[in-house]
Amino acid sequence: MPETLKPIQAEKGEDARQIRGERTRQALLEAAFDEIHQHGYRSASLNDILKAAGCTKGSLYHHFPDKHALGLAAIVDNVDRFMGTTWLRPLAQSTDPISTLLDILQRHVDGEVLCDVRLGCPLQNLSQEMSGLDEDFRTYLNGIHEQWRTAIADALRKGQDAGQVRKDISAEAAATMIIATHQGTVGLIKTAQSTDIGASSFEAFYQYLNSLRTTGNSTPGPKEGLTS
Amino acid sequence: MPETLKPIQAEKGEDARQIRGERTRQALLEAAFDEIHQHGYRSASLNDILKAAGCTKGSLYHHFPDKHALGLAAIVDNVDRFMGTTWLRPLAQSTDPISTLLDILQRHVDGEVLCDVRLGCPLQNLSQEMSGLDEDFRTYLNGIHEQWRTAIADALRKGQDAGQVRKDISAEAAATMIIATHQGTVGLIKTAQSTDIGASSFEAFYQYLNSLRTTGNSTPGPKEGLTS
DNA sequence: TCCCACAAACCGACCGGTTGGTCTAGTATT
DNA sequence: AATACTAGACCAACCGGTCGGTTTGTGGGA
């Protein structure tokens, strides 16, 4: 115990207890998310979460009032980050919305986004399980959908203004359908336990998305011409 | 084995016990389906099912070996019938696949198919919950998806032969995407607890489906011109 | 026609196990 | 000493499933 270091920690106000507490909190969030992702919220066992997080009931109920709060926090923590990096940011920065969408979707089909096909998309799993059961979860998940829809619609509108996207379609309606088709495809993949069916769905989806381009606008394949 | 008597016995063999047994069996299947539809398979309580069916544990385990068998039987019983009347038969009898599809989808948006928006589509709920968990359920549900996909693809191919549907698209891919989009839309409706978003998705979906028609082919609205 | 053996159908108390959640005792840091 | 944190025994409620026993109706022998 080097005593010279101790005061420094104190001066910084870095309470070692708080640090440790924060670490177990994070461990709990992570373990909870994994458990929920694997088994769903209702079937997620607190004991299993504790085992994975390496702590005990006492710790859990010190940091969270109940299972509901733990689950919601774990979901929010993870989904917010995922949506931001995978969808919202790329779309906001895009100069060619159709190509950006094709790119994101292709990465799903390639299995680069969903770590495990069998588990499906956490957002979809949770929406499916909880939206009819718990209003807090539902409100949050629906909000995510809204953000998502708005991000796609905005990108499409921007594309319309730039003359890349046909103006005779409703950006909102197209955005809604794009989300529906994407979510539906992920669901099919999960049930089939195979990405083949996803590729089949994407084949038609690819044609549809390209049909949204203004005539004469180039239609690069999903794997090329959009890395810039 | 007196062969002359058997037919007589068989004919007389209207055993009242068997009839009653069959009735409670049906009651169990129905109650089980409702419970599973509401709470999912894993959260479906046998005691609640028994309460709804008006019988006891003993009866249940006389008719079914375990919860798994009961659940599967209830699902098969219901989903098979639903798929046949809602999708397979109309598509097989259709002379205009695109219009038939639009009609079926419109009826979903109008809330005529899903009895309760909040509960979502049983097929989707189960696929989502069980396909990563139980191989028996998954195999069955995946088979249903295959039937569904084949029915749509066949109808589209028939339309291609008849010159109503564009020949430059893959009927299989289009069928897969149609299912995905439909399932995804139902999922969105469930999360939003409102059919508005379904109408939005359908607006774009409607355009897409009509784009599959051969150019020059009439594009009647979803509500007219396809009742014949 | 009567009667009874027999089995299908049904009953519900009970079982071990698991669930989410509580509570008290104790530890480590300031 | 004060306080944030952790530990884990414990709890009632509920889970799916078991089991010994009762009811019910029927077919075959007398």
Short mmCIF file of C-alpha atoms (C1' of nucleotides) in Angstrom, two decimals:
data_model
loop_
_atom_site.label_atom_id
_atom_site.label_comp_id
_atom_site.label_asym_id
_atom_site.label_seq_id
_atom_site.Cartn_x
_atom_site.Cartn_y
_atom_site.Cartn_z
CA MET A 1 0.00 0.00 0.00
CA PRO A 2 2.03 2.99 -1.18
CA GLU A 3 0.82 5.78 0.99
CA THR A 4 1.98 8.46 -1.38
CA LEU A 5 -0.55 7.37 -3.95
CA LYS A 6 -3.50 7.26 -1.65
CA PRO A 7 -3.94 11.02 -1.19
CA ILE A 8 -3.74 11.48 -4.93
CA GLN A 9 -6.70 9.17 -5.41
CA ALA A 10 -8.53 11.03 -2.71
CA GLU A 11 -7.79 14.39 -4.28
CA LYS A 12 -9.19 13.25 -7.55
CA GLY A 13 -12.27 12.11 -5.69
CA GLU A 14 -11.92 8.73 -7.35
CA ASP A 15 -13.56 6.71 -4.65
CA ALA A 16 -12.27 3.16 -4.97
CA ARG A 17 -15.55 1.89 -3.61
CA GLN A 18 -17.50 3.74 -6.25
CA ILE A 19 -15.18 2.43 -8.95
CA ARG A 20 -15.66 -1.09 -7.77
CA GLY A 21 -19.38 -0.53 -7.48
CA GLU A 22 -19.55 0.81 -10.99
CA ARG A 23 -17.64 -2.18 -12.25
CA THR A 24 -20.04 -4.68 -10.73
CA ARG A 25 -22.91 -2.58 -12.04
CA GLN A 26 -21.51 -2.82 -15.53
CA ALA A 27 -20.87 -6.53 -15.11
CA LEU A 28 -24.48 -6.95 -14.08
CA LEU A 29 -25.74 -4.99 -17.07
CA GLU A 30 -23.63 -7.00 -19.44
CA ALA A 31 -24.56 -10.35 -17.94
CA ALA A 32 -28.22 -9.36 -17.86
CA PHE A 33 -28.17 -8.39 -21.50
CA ASP A 34 -26.58 -11.68 -22.50
CA GLU A 35 -29.06 -13.69 -20.48
CA ILE A 36 -32.01 -11.76 -21.85
CA HIS A 37 -30.68 -12.02 -25.37
CA GLN A 38 -30.40 -15.77 -25.00
CA HIS A 39 -33.54 -16.64 -23.07
CA GLY A 40 -35.78 -13.60 -23.27
CA TYR A 41 -36.63 -11.31 -20.38
CA ARG A 42 -39.09 -13.49 -18.56
CA SER A 43 -37.01 -16.62 -18.77
CA ALA A 44 -33.82 -14.84 -17.85
CA SER A 45 -32.82 -16.17 -14.45
CA LEU A 46 -31.44 -13.74 -11.92
CA ASN A 47 -29.31 -16.49 -10.44
CA ASP A 48 -27.77 -17.20 -13.82
CA ILE A 49 -27.13 -13.51 -14.35
CA LEU A 50 -25.44 -13.35 -10.96
CA LYS A 51 -23.33 -16.36 -11.81
CA ALA A 52 -22.22 -14.80 -15.09
CA ALA A 53 -21.57 -11.43 -13.48
CA GLY A 54 -19.69 -13.04 -10.61
CA CYS A 55 -21.63 -11.44 -7.81
CA THR A 56 -24.56 -12.14 -5.53
CA LYS A 57 -28.12 -11.12 -4.83
CA GLY A 58 -27.04 -8.50 -2.35
CA SER A 59 -25.01 -6.66 -4.96
CA LEU A 60 -27.77 -6.84 -7.50
CA TYR A 61 -30.43 -5.44 -5.26
CA HIS A 62 -28.07 -2.77 -4.05
CA HIS A 63 -27.68 -1.44 -7.59
CA PHE A 64 -31.15 -2.12 -8.98
CA PRO A 65 -34.56 -2.04 -7.32
CA ASP A 66 -35.83 -5.12 -9.17
CA LYS A 67 -35.50 -7.36 -12.21
CA HIS A 68 -37.54 -4.97 -14.31
CA ALA A 69 -35.15 -2.09 -13.75
CA LEU A 70 -32.11 -4.26 -14.36
CA GLY A 71 -33.53 -5.62 -17.59
CA LEU A 72 -34.60 -2.26 -18.90
CA ALA A 73 -31.24 -0.69 -18.08
CA ALA A 74 -29.39 -3.53 -19.76
CA ILE A 75 -31.50 -3.25 -22.89
CA VAL A 76 -31.32 0.52 -23.15
CA ASP A 77 -27.59 0.48 -22.59
CA ASN A 78 -27.00 -1.96 -25.40
CA VAL A 79 -29.66 -1.13 -27.96
CA ASP A 80 -28.98 2.60 -27.90
CA ARG A 81 -25.35 1.99 -28.74
CA PHE A 82 -26.15 -0.58 -31.41
CA MET A 83 -28.74 1.56 -33.18
CA GLY A 84 -26.43 4.53 -33.17
CA THR A 85 -23.44 2.82 -34.73
CA THR A 86 -25.28 0.49 -37.10
CA TRP A 87 -28.09 2.65 -38.41
CA LEU A 88 -28.47 6.21 -37.17
CA ARG A 89 -24.95 7.50 -37.68
CA PRO A 90 -24.30 5.90 -41.09
CA LEU A 91 -27.63 7.19 -42.36
CA ALA A 92 -27.10 10.69 -41.01
CA GLN A 93 -23.68 10.93 -42.62
CA SER A 94 -24.71 9.29 -45.88
CA THR A 95 -24.62 11.09 -49.20
CA ASP A 96 -26.34 8.20 -50.97
CA PRO A 97 -29.10 6.75 -48.78
CA ILE A 98 -30.02 3.81 -51.02
CA SER A 99 -26.43 2.60 -51.17
CA THR A 100 -26.02 3.06 -47.44
CA LEU A 101 -29.12 1.00 -46.78
CA LEU A 102 -27.98 -1.72 -49.17
CA ASP A 103 -24.65 -1.76 -47.43
CA ILE A 104 -26.13 -2.15 -43.95
CA LEU A 105 -28.49 -4.86 -45.10
CA GLN A 106 -25.75 -6.74 -46.91
CA ARG A 107 -23.73 -6.79 -43.73
CA HIS A 108 -26.68 -8.39 -41.98
CA VAL A 109 -26.96 -11.09 -44.63
CA ASP A 110 -23.23 -11.69 -44.41
CA GLY A 111 -23.64 -12.35 -40.72
CA GLU A 112 -21.42 -9.46 -39.71
CA VAL A 113 -24.01 -7.79 -37.52
CA LEU A 114 -25.85 -10.59 -35.76
CA CYS A 115 -23.25 -12.45 -33.78
CA ASP A 116 -25.35 -15.58 -33.56
CA VAL A 117 -28.05 -16.33 -36.09
CA ARG A 118 -29.89 -18.55 -33.69
CA LEU A 119 -30.44 -15.79 -31.18
CA GLY A 120 -31.89 -13.29 -33.62
CA CYS A 121 -31.90 -9.53 -33.21
CA PRO A 122 -32.19 -8.40 -29.58
CA LEU A 123 -34.37 -5.47 -30.53
CA GLN A 124 -36.80 -7.71 -32.37
CA ASN A 125 -36.76 -10.42 -29.72
CA LEU A 126 -37.57 -7.92 -27.02
CA SER A 127 -40.20 -6.11 -29.06
CA GLN A 128 -41.86 -9.38 -29.76
CA GLU A 129 -41.78 -10.64 -26.21
CA MET A 130 -42.42 -7.54 -24.18
CA SER A 131 -44.52 -5.08 -26.15
CA GLY A 132 -47.72 -6.84 -25.23
CA LEU A 133 -46.66 -7.35 -21.65
CA ASP A 134 -44.89 -4.39 -20.16
CA GLU A 135 -45.65 -0.80 -21.01
CA ASP A 136 -42.22 0.50 -19.98
CA PHE A 137 -40.42 -1.84 -22.33
CA ARG A 138 -42.95 -1.22 -25.06
CA THR A 139 -42.63 2.55 -24.83
CA TYR A 140 -38.87 2.36 -25.04
CA LEU A 141 -38.83 -0.09 -27.92
CA ASN A 142 -41.44 1.83 -29.83
CA GLY A 143 -39.36 4.96 -29.37
CA ILE A 144 -36.39 3.18 -30.89
CA HIS A 145 -38.52 2.22 -33.84
CA GLU A 146 -39.56 5.83 -34.22
CA GLN A 147 -35.95 7.01 -34.20
CA TRP A 148 -35.08 4.36 -36.71
CA ARG A 149 -37.95 5.21 -39.01
CA THR A 150 -37.20 8.90 -38.82
CA ALA A 151 -33.53 8.34 -39.61
CA ILE A 152 -34.34 6.36 -42.74
CA ALA A 153 -37.08 8.74 -43.83
CA ASP A 154 -34.80 11.75 -43.35
CA ALA A 155 -32.08 10.09 -45.38
CA LEU A 156 -34.51 9.27 -48.15
CA ARG A 157 -35.88 12.81 -48.17
CA LYS A 158 -32.36 14.14 -48.40
CA GLY A 159 -31.84 11.80 -51.33
CA GLN A 160 -35.01 13.12 -52.91
CA ASP A 161 -33.79 16.69 -52.57
CA ALA A 162 -30.47 15.70 -54.10
CA GLY A 163 -32.26 14.06 -57.01
CA GLN A 164 -31.01 10.57 -56.22
CA VAL A 165 -34.33 9.21 -54.98
CA ARG A 166 -37.64 9.21 -56.78
CA LYS A 167 -39.95 11.96 -55.62
CA ASP A 168 -43.17 10.06 -56.31
CA ILE A 169 -42.80 7.89 -53.24
CA SER A 170 -43.52 8.67 -49.63
CA ALA A 171 -40.28 8.66 -47.65
CA GLU A 172 -42.14 7.79 -44.46
CA ALA A 173 -44.01 4.88 -45.98
CA ALA A 174 -40.86 3.55 -47.63
CA ALA A 175 -38.94 3.87 -44.36
CA THR A 176 -41.63 1.96 -42.51
CA MET A 177 -41.65 -0.79 -45.07
CA ILE A 178 -37.86 -1.00 -45.09
CA ILE A 179 -37.84 -1.57 -41.35
CA ALA A 180 -40.64 -4.10 -41.62
CA THR A 181 -38.90 -6.03 -44.37
CA HIS A 182 -35.61 -5.96 -42.54
CA GLN A 183 -37.10 -7.13 -39.27
CA GLY A 184 -39.14 -9.76 -41.05
CA THR A 185 -36.08 -11.08 -42.84
CA VAL A 186 -34.13 -11.36 -39.60
CA GLY A 187 -37.09 -13.25 -38.15
CA LEU A 188 -37.12 -15.67 -41.06
CA ILE A 189 -33.41 -16.26 -40.65
CA LYS A 190 -33.92 -17.07 -37.00
CA THR A 191 -36.68 -19.56 -37.67
CA ALA A 192 -34.82 -21.19 -40.54
CA GLN A 193 -31.57 -21.14 -38.56
CA SER A 194 -29.89 -20.29 -41.81
CA THR A 195 -28.88 -17.13 -43.65
CA ASP A 196 -29.83 -18.64 -47.02
CA ILE A 197 -33.38 -17.48 -46.70
CA GLY A 198 -32.11 -14.05 -45.79
CA ALA A 199 -30.16 -13.94 -49.04
CA SER A 200 -33.31 -14.90 -50.93
CA SER A 201 -35.31 -12.15 -49.28
CA PHE A 202 -32.50 -9.69 -49.85
CA GLU A 203 -32.42 -10.51 -53.56
CA ALA A 204 -35.90 -9.08 -53.96
CA PHE A 205 -35.35 -6.35 -51.39
CA TYR A 206 -32.28 -5.22 -53.32
CA GLN A 207 -34.37 -4.80 -56.46
CA TYR A 208 -36.98 -2.87 -54.55
CA LEU A 209 -34.50 -0.47 -53.01
CA ASN A 210 -32.85 0.19 -56.34
CA SER A 211 -36.27 0.86 -57.82
CA LEU A 212 -36.44 3.84 -55.49
CA ARG A 213 -33.55 5.50 -57.32
CA THR A 214 -34.32 8.09 -59.94
CA THR A 215 -34.20 6.59 -63.41
CA GLY A 216 -30.78 6.99 -64.91
CA ASN A 217 -29.15 7.02 -61.51
CA SER A 218 -26.48 4.35 -61.34
CA THR A 219 -27.30 1.21 -59.39
CA PRO A 220 -24.08 -0.11 -57.95
CA GLY A 221 -24.12 -3.57 -56.40
CA PRO A 222 -24.32 -3.81 -52.66
CA LYS A 223 -20.70 -4.76 -52.32
CA GLU A 224 -19.13 -2.08 -54.43
CA GLY A 225 -19.11 1.61 -55.02
CA LEU A 226 -20.24 2.71 -51.60
CA THR A 227 -17.25 2.45 -49.34
CA SER A 228 -16.30 6.05 -49.85
CA MET B 1 -60.83 -61.65 -34.03
CA PRO B 2 -64.34 -62.40 -35.37
CA GLU B 3 -64.36 -60.44 -38.56
CA THR B 4 -68.11 -60.45 -38.96
CA LEU B 5 -68.71 -58.85 -35.60
CA LYS B 6 -66.07 -56.19 -35.75
CA PRO B 7 -67.83 -53.85 -38.19
CA ILE B 8 -70.99 -54.10 -36.14
CA GLN B 9 -69.14 -53.31 -32.95
CA ALA B 10 -67.33 -50.54 -34.67
CA GLU B 11 -70.53 -49.06 -35.92
CA LYS B 12 -72.20 -49.36 -32.57
CA GLY B 13 -69.02 -48.24 -30.97
CA GLU B 14 -70.19 -44.69 -30.38
CA ASP B 15 -68.72 -44.68 -26.92
CA ALA B 16 -70.04 -41.79 -24.90
CA ARG B 17 -66.86 -41.86 -22.87
CA GLN B 18 -64.78 -41.35 -25.96
CA ILE B 19 -66.94 -38.45 -27.03
CA ARG B 20 -66.58 -36.80 -23.68
CA GLY B 21 -62.87 -37.49 -23.69
CA GLU B 22 -62.53 -35.93 -27.11
CA ARG B 23 -64.42 -32.90 -25.91
CA THR B 24 -62.13 -32.28 -22.96
CA ARG B 25 -59.18 -32.89 -25.27
CA GLN B 26 -60.45 -30.18 -27.57
CA ALA B 27 -61.11 -27.88 -24.63
CA LEU B 28 -57.53 -28.40 -23.51
CA LEU B 29 -56.17 -27.66 -26.98
CA GLU B 30 -58.22 -24.50 -27.25
CA ALA B 31 -57.35 -23.25 -23.79
CA ALA B 32 -53.69 -24.08 -24.35
CA PHE B 33 -53.63 -22.16 -27.60
CA ASP B 34 -55.20 -19.11 -25.99
CA GLU B 35 -52.78 -19.18 -23.08
CA ILE B 36 -49.79 -19.63 -25.35
CA HIS B 37 -51.02 -16.92 -27.66
CA GLN B 38 -51.32 -14.55 -24.73
CA HIS B 39 -48.26 -15.38 -22.69
CA GLY B 40 -46.01 -17.40 -24.96
CA TYR B 41 -45.24 -21.07 -24.54
CA ARG B 42 -42.83 -20.87 -21.65
CA SER B 43 -44.94 -18.50 -19.60
CA ALA B 44 -48.14 -20.38 -20.29
CA SER B 45 -49.23 -21.84 -16.97
CA LEU B 46 -50.67 -25.34 -16.99
CA ASN B 47 -52.85 -24.45 -14.02
CA ASP B 48 -54.30 -21.50 -15.91
CA ILE B 49 -54.91 -23.67 -18.95
CA LEU B 50 -56.69 -26.19 -16.75
CA LYS B 51 -58.80 -23.46 -15.21
CA ALA B 52 -59.81 -22.21 -18.64
CA ALA B 53 -60.50 -25.68 -19.95
CA GLY B 54 -62.44 -26.59 -16.84
CA CYS B 55 -60.57 -29.74 -15.98
CA THR B 56 -57.71 -30.91 -13.83
CA LYS B 57 -54.13 -32.09 -13.99
CA GLY B 58 -55.17 -35.70 -14.14
CA SER B 59 -57.21 -35.17 -17.29
CA LEU B 60 -54.44 -33.22 -18.91
CA TYR B 61 -51.80 -35.84 -18.30
CA HIS B 62 -54.21 -38.52 -19.38
CA HIS B 63 -54.50 -36.93 -22.82
CA PHE B 64 -50.99 -35.54 -23.24
CA PRO B 65 -47.63 -36.81 -22.03
CA ASP B 66 -46.32 -33.37 -21.11
CA LYS B 67 -46.57 -29.64 -21.66
CA HIS B 68 -44.47 -29.84 -24.78
CA ALA B 69 -46.88 -32.24 -26.50
CA LEU B 70 -49.90 -30.21 -25.46
CA GLY B 71 -48.38 -26.98 -26.71
CA LEU B 72 -47.28 -28.43 -30.01
CA ALA B 73 -50.65 -30.07 -30.63
CA ALA B 74 -52.47 -26.84 -29.83
CA ILE B 75 -50.26 -24.85 -32.17
CA VAL B 76 -50.42 -27.31 -35.05
CA ASP B 77 -54.17 -27.62 -34.71
CA ASN B 78 -54.69 -23.89 -34.96
CA VAL B 79 -51.95 -22.71 -37.29
CA ASP B 80 -52.61 -25.35 -39.94
CA ARG B 81 -56.23 -24.28 -40.18
CA PHE B 82 -55.36 -20.58 -40.21
CA MET B 83 -52.73 -20.87 -42.91
CA GLY B 84 -55.02 -22.93 -45.09
CA THR B 85 -57.97 -20.59 -45.04
CA THR B 86 -56.08 -17.29 -44.98
CA TRP B 87 -53.22 -17.93 -47.38
CA LEU B 88 -52.86 -21.31 -49.03
CA ARG B 89 -56.35 -21.80 -50.40
CA PRO B 90 -56.92 -18.26 -51.68
CA LEU B 91 -53.54 -18.31 -53.40
CA ALA B 92 -54.07 -21.72 -54.95
CA GLN B 93 -57.46 -20.68 -56.34
CA SER B 94 -56.34 -17.24 -57.44
CA THR B 95 -56.35 -16.15 -61.05
CA ASP B 96 -54.59 -12.88 -60.21
CA PRO B 97 -51.89 -13.43 -57.56
CA ILE B 98 -50.95 -9.81 -57.03
CA SER B 99 -54.53 -8.79 -56.36
CA THR B 100 -55.05 -11.76 -54.09
CA LEU B 101 -51.97 -10.83 -52.09
CA LEU B 102 -53.06 -7.21 -51.84
CA ASP B 103 -56.46 -8.35 -50.69
CA ILE B 104 -55.08 -10.58 -47.95
CA LEU B 105 -52.72 -7.89 -46.75
CA GLN B 106 -55.44 -5.25 -46.76
CA ARG B 107 -57.53 -7.46 -44.54
CA HIS B 108 -54.65 -7.60 -42.09
CA VAL B 109 -54.33 -3.84 -42.03
CA ASP B 110 -58.06 -3.52 -41.55
CA GLY B 111 -57.75 -5.69 -38.47
CA GLU B 112 -59.97 -8.42 -39.86
CA VAL B 113 -57.42 -11.18 -39.44
CA LEU B 114 -55.66 -10.47 -36.17
CA CYS B 115 -58.33 -10.61 -33.52
CA ASP B 116 -56.26 -8.58 -31.07
CA VAL B 117 -53.51 -6.26 -32.24
CA ARG B 118 -51.73 -6.44 -28.92
CA LEU B 119 -51.22 -10.16 -29.13
CA GLY B 120 -49.67 -10.18 -32.58
CA CYS B 121 -49.62 -13.11 -34.96
CA PRO B 122 -49.43 -16.50 -33.21
CA LEU B 123 -47.17 -17.90 -35.90
CA GLN B 124 -44.73 -15.06 -35.53
CA ASN B 125 -44.85 -15.04 -31.75
CA LEU B 126 -44.10 -18.73 -31.60
CA SER B 127 -41.43 -18.63 -34.28
CA GLN B 128 -39.74 -15.84 -32.41
CA GLU B 129 -39.95 -17.48 -29.01
CA MET B 130 -39.34 -21.10 -29.78
CA SER B 131 -37.19 -21.46 -32.87
CA GLY B 132 -34.01 -20.96 -30.91
CA LEU B 133 -35.16 -23.13 -28.05
CA ASP B 134 -36.97 -26.23 -29.16
CA GLU B 135 -36.19 -28.17 -32.29
CA ASP B 136 -39.64 -29.74 -32.57
CA PHE B 137 -41.38 -26.40 -32.57
CA ARG B 138 -38.76 -24.94 -34.89
CA THR B 139 -39.08 -27.74 -37.43
CA TYR B 140 -42.84 -27.39 -37.52
CA LEU B 141 -42.80 -23.61 -37.78
CA ASN B 142 -40.13 -23.65 -40.44
CA GLY B 143 -42.20 -26.13 -42.40
CA ILE B 144 -45.14 -23.76 -42.26
CA HIS B 145 -42.92 -21.01 -43.59
CA GLU B 146 -41.84 -23.29 -46.42
CA GLN B 147 -45.44 -24.09 -47.34
CA TRP B 148 -46.28 -20.43 -47.24
CA ARG B 149 -43.33 -19.45 -49.38
CA THR B 150 -44.06 -22.16 -51.91
CA ALA B 151 -47.71 -21.16 -52.15
CA ILE B 152 -46.83 -17.55 -52.92
CA ALA B 153 -44.04 -18.48 -55.30
CA ASP B 154 -46.30 -20.90 -57.17
CA ALA B 155 -48.99 -18.26 -57.48
CA LEU B 156 -46.48 -15.75 -58.78
CA ARG B 157 -45.10 -18.24 -61.27
CA LYS B 158 -48.60 -18.98 -62.48
CA GLY B 159 -49.05 -15.23 -62.89
CA GLN B 160 -45.83 -15.09 -64.87
CA ASP B 161 -47.04 -17.83 -67.19
CA ALA B 162 -50.32 -15.99 -67.64
CA GLY B 163 -48.46 -12.81 -68.48
CA GLN B 164 -49.75 -10.87 -65.47
CA VAL B 165 -46.50 -10.85 -63.55
CA ARG B 166 -43.13 -9.61 -64.72
CA LYS B 167 -40.85 -12.39 -65.83
CA ASP B 168 -37.62 -10.62 -64.87
CA ILE B 169 -38.08 -11.26 -61.17
CA SER B 170 -37.45 -14.39 -59.17
CA ALA B 171 -40.74 -15.74 -57.87
CA GLU B 172 -38.96 -17.42 -54.96
CA ALA B 173 -37.09 -14.31 -53.90
CA ALA B 174 -40.19 -12.17 -54.20
CA ALA B 175 -42.20 -14.70 -52.18
CA THR B 176 -39.58 -14.70 -49.44
CA MET B 177 -39.52 -10.95 -49.26
CA ILE B 178 -43.31 -10.73 -49.26
CA ILE B 179 -43.44 -12.99 -46.22
CA ALA B 180 -40.66 -11.06 -44.53
CA THR B 181 -42.33 -7.72 -45.13
CA HIS B 182 -45.67 -9.01 -43.98
CA GLN B 183 -44.27 -10.55 -40.82
CA GLY B 184 -42.23 -7.46 -40.13
CA THR B 185 -45.25 -5.23 -40.55
CA VAL B 186 -47.29 -7.31 -38.13
CA GLY B 187 -44.41 -7.04 -35.68
CA LEU B 188 -44.33 -3.27 -36.00
CA ILE B 189 -48.06 -3.11 -35.40
CA LYS B 190 -47.66 -5.14 -32.26
CA THR B 191 -44.92 -2.95 -30.86
CA ALA B 192 -46.72 0.25 -31.78
CA GLN B 193 -50.03 -1.17 -30.53
CA SER B 194 -51.62 0.55 -33.46
CA THR B 195 -52.51 -0.33 -37.02
CA ASP B 196 -51.50 3.11 -38.28
CA ILE B 197 -47.94 2.04 -38.78
CA GLY B 198 -49.20 -1.00 -40.62
CA ALA B 199 -51.04 1.25 -43.03
CA SER B 200 -47.85 3.22 -43.58
CA SER B 201 -45.87 0.10 -44.33
CA PHE B 202 -48.62 -1.19 -46.55
CA GLU B 203 -48.64 2.02 -48.55
CA ALA B 204 -45.13 1.27 -49.77
CA PHE B 205 -45.72 -2.46 -49.91
CA TYR B 206 -48.72 -1.85 -52.15
CA GLN B 207 -46.56 0.06 -54.60
CA TYR B 208 -43.97 -2.68 -54.56
CA LEU B 209 -46.45 -5.44 -55.27
CA ASN B 210 -48.02 -3.50 -58.11
CA SER B 211 -44.56 -2.97 -59.56
CA LEU B 212 -44.42 -6.71 -60.03
CA ARG B 213 -47.22 -6.55 -62.57
CA THR B 214 -46.41 -6.53 -66.23
CA THR B 215 -46.45 -3.00 -67.60
CA GLY B 216 -49.82 -2.19 -69.06
CA ASN B 217 -51.54 -4.63 -66.75
CA SER B 218 -54.23 -2.86 -64.78
CA THR B 219 -53.49 -2.05 -61.16
CA PRO B 220 -56.76 -2.10 -59.30
CA GLY B 221 -56.85 -0.81 -55.78
CA PRO B 222 -56.67 -3.33 -52.98
CA LYS B 223 -60.33 -2.95 -52.17
CA GLU B 224 -61.87 -3.33 -55.60
CA GLY B 225 -61.84 -5.52 -58.65
CA LEU B 226 -60.67 -8.71 -57.06
CA THR B 227 -63.69 -10.23 -55.41
CA SER B 228 -64.57 -12.41 -58.40
"C1'" DT C 1 -83.10 -58.05 -18.80
"C1'" DC C 2 -79.92 -57.69 -15.33
"C1'" DC C 3 -75.38 -57.36 -13.56
"C1'" DC C 4 -70.67 -56.89 -13.08
"C1'" DA C 5 -65.77 -56.64 -14.49
"C1'" DC C 6 -62.99 -53.58 -16.62
"C1'" DA C 7 -60.86 -49.62 -18.49
"C1'" DA C 8 -61.03 -44.96 -20.01
"C1'" DA C 9 -61.61 -40.60 -17.99
"C1'" DC C 10 -61.00 -37.72 -14.29
"C1'" DC C 11 -59.67 -35.84 -9.75
"C1'" DG C 12 -56.63 -33.05 -6.72
"C1'" DA C 13 -53.15 -33.48 -3.08
"C1'" DC C 14 -48.52 -33.60 -3.35
"C1'" DC C 15 -43.49 -33.46 -5.00
"C1'" DG C 16 -38.89 -31.47 -5.86
"C1'" DG C 17 -37.14 -27.59 -7.96
"C1'" DT C 18 -36.86 -22.70 -9.35
"C1'" DT C 19 -38.42 -18.12 -9.32
"C1'" DG C 20 -37.92 -13.03 -7.95
"C1'" DG C 21 -37.17 -10.76 -3.84
"C1'" DT C 22 -35.81 -9.80 1.44
"C1'" DC C 23 -32.87 -9.41 5.26
"C1'" DT C 24 -29.07 -9.45 8.34
"C1'" DA C 25 -24.32 -9.82 8.91
"C1'" DG C 26 -19.95 -8.55 7.43
"C1'" DT C 27 -16.11 -6.18 4.59
"C1'" DA C 28 -13.33 -2.56 2.66
"C1'" DT C 29 -12.36 2.33 2.11
"C1'" DT C 30 -12.32 6.99 3.73
"C1'" DA D 1 -16.71 5.75 13.11
"C1'" DA D 2 -19.27 6.26 8.89
"C1'" DT D 3 -20.57 4.52 4.61
"C1'" DA D 4 -20.79 2.20 0.16
"C1'" DC D 5 -20.78 -2.24 -1.01
"C1'" DT D 6 -21.01 -7.40 -0.90
"C1'" DA D 7 -22.30 -11.92 0.81
"C1'" DG D 8 -25.58 -15.66 0.95
"C1'" DA D 9 -29.21 -17.82 3.89
"C1'" DC D 10 -33.88 -17.52 3.58
"C1'" DC D 11 -38.84 -16.79 1.95
"C1'" DA D 12 -43.41 -17.40 -0.20
"C1'" DA D 13 -45.20 -18.33 -4.64
"C1'" DC D 14 -45.32 -20.84 -8.47
"C1'" DC D 15 -43.61 -24.16 -11.84
"C1'" DG D 16 -44.26 -28.78 -14.49
"C1'" DG D 17 -45.07 -33.27 -13.34
"C1'" DT D 18 -46.55 -37.59 -10.40
"C1'" DC D 19 -49.61 -40.69 -8.29
"C1'" DG D 20 -53.12 -43.21 -5.68
"C1'" DG D 21 -57.78 -43.21 -5.85
"C1'" DT D 22 -62.75 -42.25 -7.75
"C1'" DT D 23 -66.25 -41.83 -11.23
"C1'" DT D 24 -68.45 -43.31 -15.35
"C1'" DG D 25 -70.13 -46.03 -19.12
"C1'" DT D 26 -70.01 -50.04 -21.74
"C1'" DG D 27 -69.74 -54.86 -23.54
"C1'" DG D 28 -70.35 -59.57 -22.54
"C1'" DG D 29 -72.01 -63.47 -19.66
"C1'" DA D 30 -75.96 -65.35 -17.26
#
